Short mmCIF file of C-alpha atoms and ligand atoms in Angstrom, two decimals:
data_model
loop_
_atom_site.label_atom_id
_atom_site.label_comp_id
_atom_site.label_asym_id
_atom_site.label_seq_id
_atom_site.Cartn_x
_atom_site.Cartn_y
_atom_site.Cartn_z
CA UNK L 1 -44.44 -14.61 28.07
CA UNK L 2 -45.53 -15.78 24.46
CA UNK L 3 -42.11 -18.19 24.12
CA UNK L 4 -43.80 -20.09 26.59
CA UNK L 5 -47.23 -20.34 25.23
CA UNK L 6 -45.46 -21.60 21.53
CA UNK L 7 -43.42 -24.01 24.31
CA UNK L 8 -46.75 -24.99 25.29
CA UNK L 9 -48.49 -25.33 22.03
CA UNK L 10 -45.71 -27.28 20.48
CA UNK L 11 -45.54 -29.70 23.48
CA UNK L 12 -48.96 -30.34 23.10
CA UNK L 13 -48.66 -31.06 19.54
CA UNK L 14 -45.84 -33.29 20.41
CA UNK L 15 -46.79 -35.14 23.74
CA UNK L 16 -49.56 -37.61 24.25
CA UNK L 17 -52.42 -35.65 26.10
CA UNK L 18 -51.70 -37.56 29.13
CA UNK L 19 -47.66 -36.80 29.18
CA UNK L 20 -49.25 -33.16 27.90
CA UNK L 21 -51.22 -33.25 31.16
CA UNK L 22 -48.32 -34.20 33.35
CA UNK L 23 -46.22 -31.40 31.90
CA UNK L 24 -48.60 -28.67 32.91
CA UNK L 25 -48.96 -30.19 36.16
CA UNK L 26 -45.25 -30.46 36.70
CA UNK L 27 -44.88 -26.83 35.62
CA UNK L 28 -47.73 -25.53 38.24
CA UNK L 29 -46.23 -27.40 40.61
CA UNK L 30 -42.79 -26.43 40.12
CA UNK L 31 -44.13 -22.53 40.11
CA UNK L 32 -45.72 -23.22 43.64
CA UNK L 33 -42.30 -24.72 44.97
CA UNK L 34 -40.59 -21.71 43.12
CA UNK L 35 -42.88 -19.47 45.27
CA UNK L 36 -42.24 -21.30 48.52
CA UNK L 37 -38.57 -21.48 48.49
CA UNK L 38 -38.12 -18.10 46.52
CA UNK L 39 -36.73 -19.75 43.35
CA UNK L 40 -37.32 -18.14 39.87
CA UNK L 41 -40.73 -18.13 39.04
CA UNK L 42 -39.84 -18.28 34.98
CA UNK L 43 -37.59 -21.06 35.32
CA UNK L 44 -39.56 -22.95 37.11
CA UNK L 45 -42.69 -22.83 34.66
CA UNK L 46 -40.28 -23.74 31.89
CA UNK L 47 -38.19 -26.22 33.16
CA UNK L 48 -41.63 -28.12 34.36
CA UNK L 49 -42.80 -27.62 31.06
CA UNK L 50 -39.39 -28.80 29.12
CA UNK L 51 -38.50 -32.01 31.63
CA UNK L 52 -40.44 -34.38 29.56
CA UNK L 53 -39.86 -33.14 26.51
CA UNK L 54 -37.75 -36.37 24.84
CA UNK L 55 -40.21 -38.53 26.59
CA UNK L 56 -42.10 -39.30 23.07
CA UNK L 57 -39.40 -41.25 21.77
CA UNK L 58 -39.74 -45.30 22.00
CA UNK L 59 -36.67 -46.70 22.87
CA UNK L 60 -34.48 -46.87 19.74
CA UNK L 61 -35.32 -43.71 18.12
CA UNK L 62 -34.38 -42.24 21.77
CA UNK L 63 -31.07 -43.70 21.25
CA UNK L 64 -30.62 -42.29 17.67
CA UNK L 65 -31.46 -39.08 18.96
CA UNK L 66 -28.57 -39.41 21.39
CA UNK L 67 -25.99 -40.50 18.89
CA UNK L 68 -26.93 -37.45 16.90
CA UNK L 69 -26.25 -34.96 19.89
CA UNK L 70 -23.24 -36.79 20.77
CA UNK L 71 -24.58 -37.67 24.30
CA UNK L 72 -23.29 -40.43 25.89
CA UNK L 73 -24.59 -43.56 26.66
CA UNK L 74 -23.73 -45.31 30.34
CA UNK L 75 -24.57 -49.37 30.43
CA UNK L 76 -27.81 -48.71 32.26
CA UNK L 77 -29.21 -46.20 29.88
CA UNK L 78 -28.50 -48.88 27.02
CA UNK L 79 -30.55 -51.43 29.26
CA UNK L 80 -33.34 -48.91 29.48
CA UNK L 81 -33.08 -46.12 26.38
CA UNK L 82 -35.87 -44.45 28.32
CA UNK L 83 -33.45 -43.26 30.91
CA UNK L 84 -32.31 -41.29 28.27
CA UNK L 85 -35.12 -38.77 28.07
CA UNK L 86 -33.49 -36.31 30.65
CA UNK L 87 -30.08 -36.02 29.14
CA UNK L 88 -31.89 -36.12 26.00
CA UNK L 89 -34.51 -33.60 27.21
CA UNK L 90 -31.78 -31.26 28.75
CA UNK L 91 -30.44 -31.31 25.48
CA UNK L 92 -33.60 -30.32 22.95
CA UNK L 93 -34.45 -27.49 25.46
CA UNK L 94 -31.97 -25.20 23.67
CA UNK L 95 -32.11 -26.93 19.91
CA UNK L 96 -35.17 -27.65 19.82
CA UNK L 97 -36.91 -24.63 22.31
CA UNK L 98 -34.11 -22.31 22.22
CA UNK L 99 -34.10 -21.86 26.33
CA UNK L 100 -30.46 -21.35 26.75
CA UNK L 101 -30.48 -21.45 30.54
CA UNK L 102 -27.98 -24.03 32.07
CA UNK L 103 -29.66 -24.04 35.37
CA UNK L 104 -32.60 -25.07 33.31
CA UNK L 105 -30.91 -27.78 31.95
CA UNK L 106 -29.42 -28.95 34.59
CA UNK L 107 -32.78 -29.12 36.66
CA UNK L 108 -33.88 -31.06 33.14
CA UNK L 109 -31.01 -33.73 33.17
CA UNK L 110 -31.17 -34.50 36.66
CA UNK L 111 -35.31 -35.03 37.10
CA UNK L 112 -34.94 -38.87 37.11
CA UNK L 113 -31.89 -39.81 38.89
CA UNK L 114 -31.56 -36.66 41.16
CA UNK L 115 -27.62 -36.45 42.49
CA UNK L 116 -26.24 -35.25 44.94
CA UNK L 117 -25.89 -31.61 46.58
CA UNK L 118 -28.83 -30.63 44.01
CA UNK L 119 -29.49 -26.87 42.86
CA UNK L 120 -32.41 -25.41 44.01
CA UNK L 121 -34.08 -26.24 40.38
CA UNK L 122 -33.21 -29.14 40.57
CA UNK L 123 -34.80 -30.33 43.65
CA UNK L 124 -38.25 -28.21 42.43
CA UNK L 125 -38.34 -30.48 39.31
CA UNK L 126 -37.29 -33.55 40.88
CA UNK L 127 -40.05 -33.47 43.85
CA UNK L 128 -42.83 -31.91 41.33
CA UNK L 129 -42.34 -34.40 38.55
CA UNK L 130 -43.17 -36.89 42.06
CA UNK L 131 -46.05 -34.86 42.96
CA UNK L 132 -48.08 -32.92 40.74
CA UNK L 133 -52.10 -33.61 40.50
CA UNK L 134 -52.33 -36.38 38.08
CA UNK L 135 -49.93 -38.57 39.74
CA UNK L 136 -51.71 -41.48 41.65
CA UNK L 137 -49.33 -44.38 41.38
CA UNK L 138 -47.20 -43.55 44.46
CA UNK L 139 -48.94 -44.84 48.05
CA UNK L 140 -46.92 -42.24 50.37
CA UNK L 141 -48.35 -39.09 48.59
CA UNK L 142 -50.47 -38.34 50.67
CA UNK L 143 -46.98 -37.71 53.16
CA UNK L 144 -44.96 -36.23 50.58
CA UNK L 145 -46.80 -33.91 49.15
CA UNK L 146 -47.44 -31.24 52.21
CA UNK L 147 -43.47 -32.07 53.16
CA UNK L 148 -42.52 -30.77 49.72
CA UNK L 149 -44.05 -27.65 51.00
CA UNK L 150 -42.04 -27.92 54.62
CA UNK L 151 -38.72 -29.05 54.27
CA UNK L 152 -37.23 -30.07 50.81
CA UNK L 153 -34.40 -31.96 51.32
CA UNK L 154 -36.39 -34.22 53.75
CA UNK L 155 -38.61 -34.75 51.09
CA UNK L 156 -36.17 -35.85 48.62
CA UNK L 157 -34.98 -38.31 50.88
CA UNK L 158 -38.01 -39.69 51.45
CA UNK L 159 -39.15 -39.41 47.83
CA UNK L 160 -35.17 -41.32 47.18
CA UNK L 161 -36.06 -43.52 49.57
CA UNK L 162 -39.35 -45.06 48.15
CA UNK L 163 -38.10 -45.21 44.86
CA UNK L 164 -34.75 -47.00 45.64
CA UNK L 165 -37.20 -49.73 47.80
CA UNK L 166 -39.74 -50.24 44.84
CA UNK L 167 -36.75 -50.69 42.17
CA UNK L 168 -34.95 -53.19 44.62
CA UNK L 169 -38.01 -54.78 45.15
CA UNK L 170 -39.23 -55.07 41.80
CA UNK L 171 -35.55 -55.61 40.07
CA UNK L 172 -35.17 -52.21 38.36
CA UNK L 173 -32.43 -51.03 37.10
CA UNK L 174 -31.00 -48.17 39.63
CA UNK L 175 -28.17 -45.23 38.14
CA UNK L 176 -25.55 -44.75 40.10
CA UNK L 177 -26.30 -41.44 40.82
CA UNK L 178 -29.76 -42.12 42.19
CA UNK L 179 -27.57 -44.07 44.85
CA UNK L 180 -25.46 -41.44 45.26
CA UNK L 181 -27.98 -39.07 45.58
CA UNK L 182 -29.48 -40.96 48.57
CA UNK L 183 -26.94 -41.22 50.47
CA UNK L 184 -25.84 -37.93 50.40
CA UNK L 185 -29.75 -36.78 50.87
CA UNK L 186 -29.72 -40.11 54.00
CA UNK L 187 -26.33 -38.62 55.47
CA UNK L 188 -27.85 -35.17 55.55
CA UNK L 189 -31.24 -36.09 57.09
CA UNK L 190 -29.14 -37.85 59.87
CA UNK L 191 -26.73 -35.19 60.85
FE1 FE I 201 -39.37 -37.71 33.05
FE1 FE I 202 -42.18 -36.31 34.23
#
């Protein structure tokens, strides 16, 4: 238990409050997922408390920090360094919090594109990074949040959905994988 109160205390030395804020709302979240679909309880608290943890870095200093962990660098993460956070993130969860787990990682480096066939983690930290308390950007909320608690892959489909409208609408860039992602989340929603 006290590993992740020093997790905590360091985040919130490192974070701004409000990315502090969205952290602990991510991990409580992610713990009431965990509890609903009978997924680790631990790993869920920490990887909601680890997925942002590169996200302090402005955009050049995130790509330094890449270089120096060898981590490679596709076209779109070059056009948008902040991409980087969740390989980055995945990354500093070990060297920087010494949380060794893979499926930790994992549900770390995949919280901002998703992919396809997600882990259980995965799709926790994906739809709780969308829905935890403090968010209030996203208009279908008020839908996705209970449907997080009914049917998961649904919910990443619709979640996939949105977010693939907005960036085509508002000329984002969109990761291969994201598309990926929804169309294996669109094919399984239809079958
Ligand atoms: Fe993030
Ligand atoms: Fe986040």
């Amino acid at each position: 238990m006290t590993d992740i109160f020093e997790i905590r205390n360091q985040l919130q030395q490192r974070l701004k409050p409000h990315r502090y804020e969205h952290t602990l709302g991510v991990s409580y979240t992610a713990v009431c997922l965990a509890m609903r679909y009978g997924c680790d309880l631990k790993q869920a608290e920490l990887a909601g408390l680890l997925h942002d943890c590169a996200r302090q870095y402005k955009a050049d200093e995130m790509i330094k920090q890449c270089q120096k962990y060898q981590i490679d660098i596709s076209e779109a993460e070059r056009q948008n360094p902040l991409l980087l956070h969740a390989k980055l993130g995945a990354q500093m969860a070990s060297s920087e919090y010494h949380v060794e787990d893979p499926v930790i990682a994992s549900a770390i480096r995949y919280h901002t594109t998703g992919r396809p066939d997600m882990t259980l983690l995965e799709k926790i930290i994906y739809l709780a990074d969308y829905i935890e308390p403090r968010r209030d950007q996203a208009p279908d909320l008020d839908i996705v949040r209970p449907l997080a608690f009914q049917d998961l892959d649904r919910c990443i489909y619709q979640v996939m959905k949105h977010i693939l409208e907005y960036l085509d609408q508002t000329g984002g860039i969109i990761d291969d994988t994201t598309r990926q992602a929804y169309q294996y989340y669109k094919e399984k929603e239809n079958n």
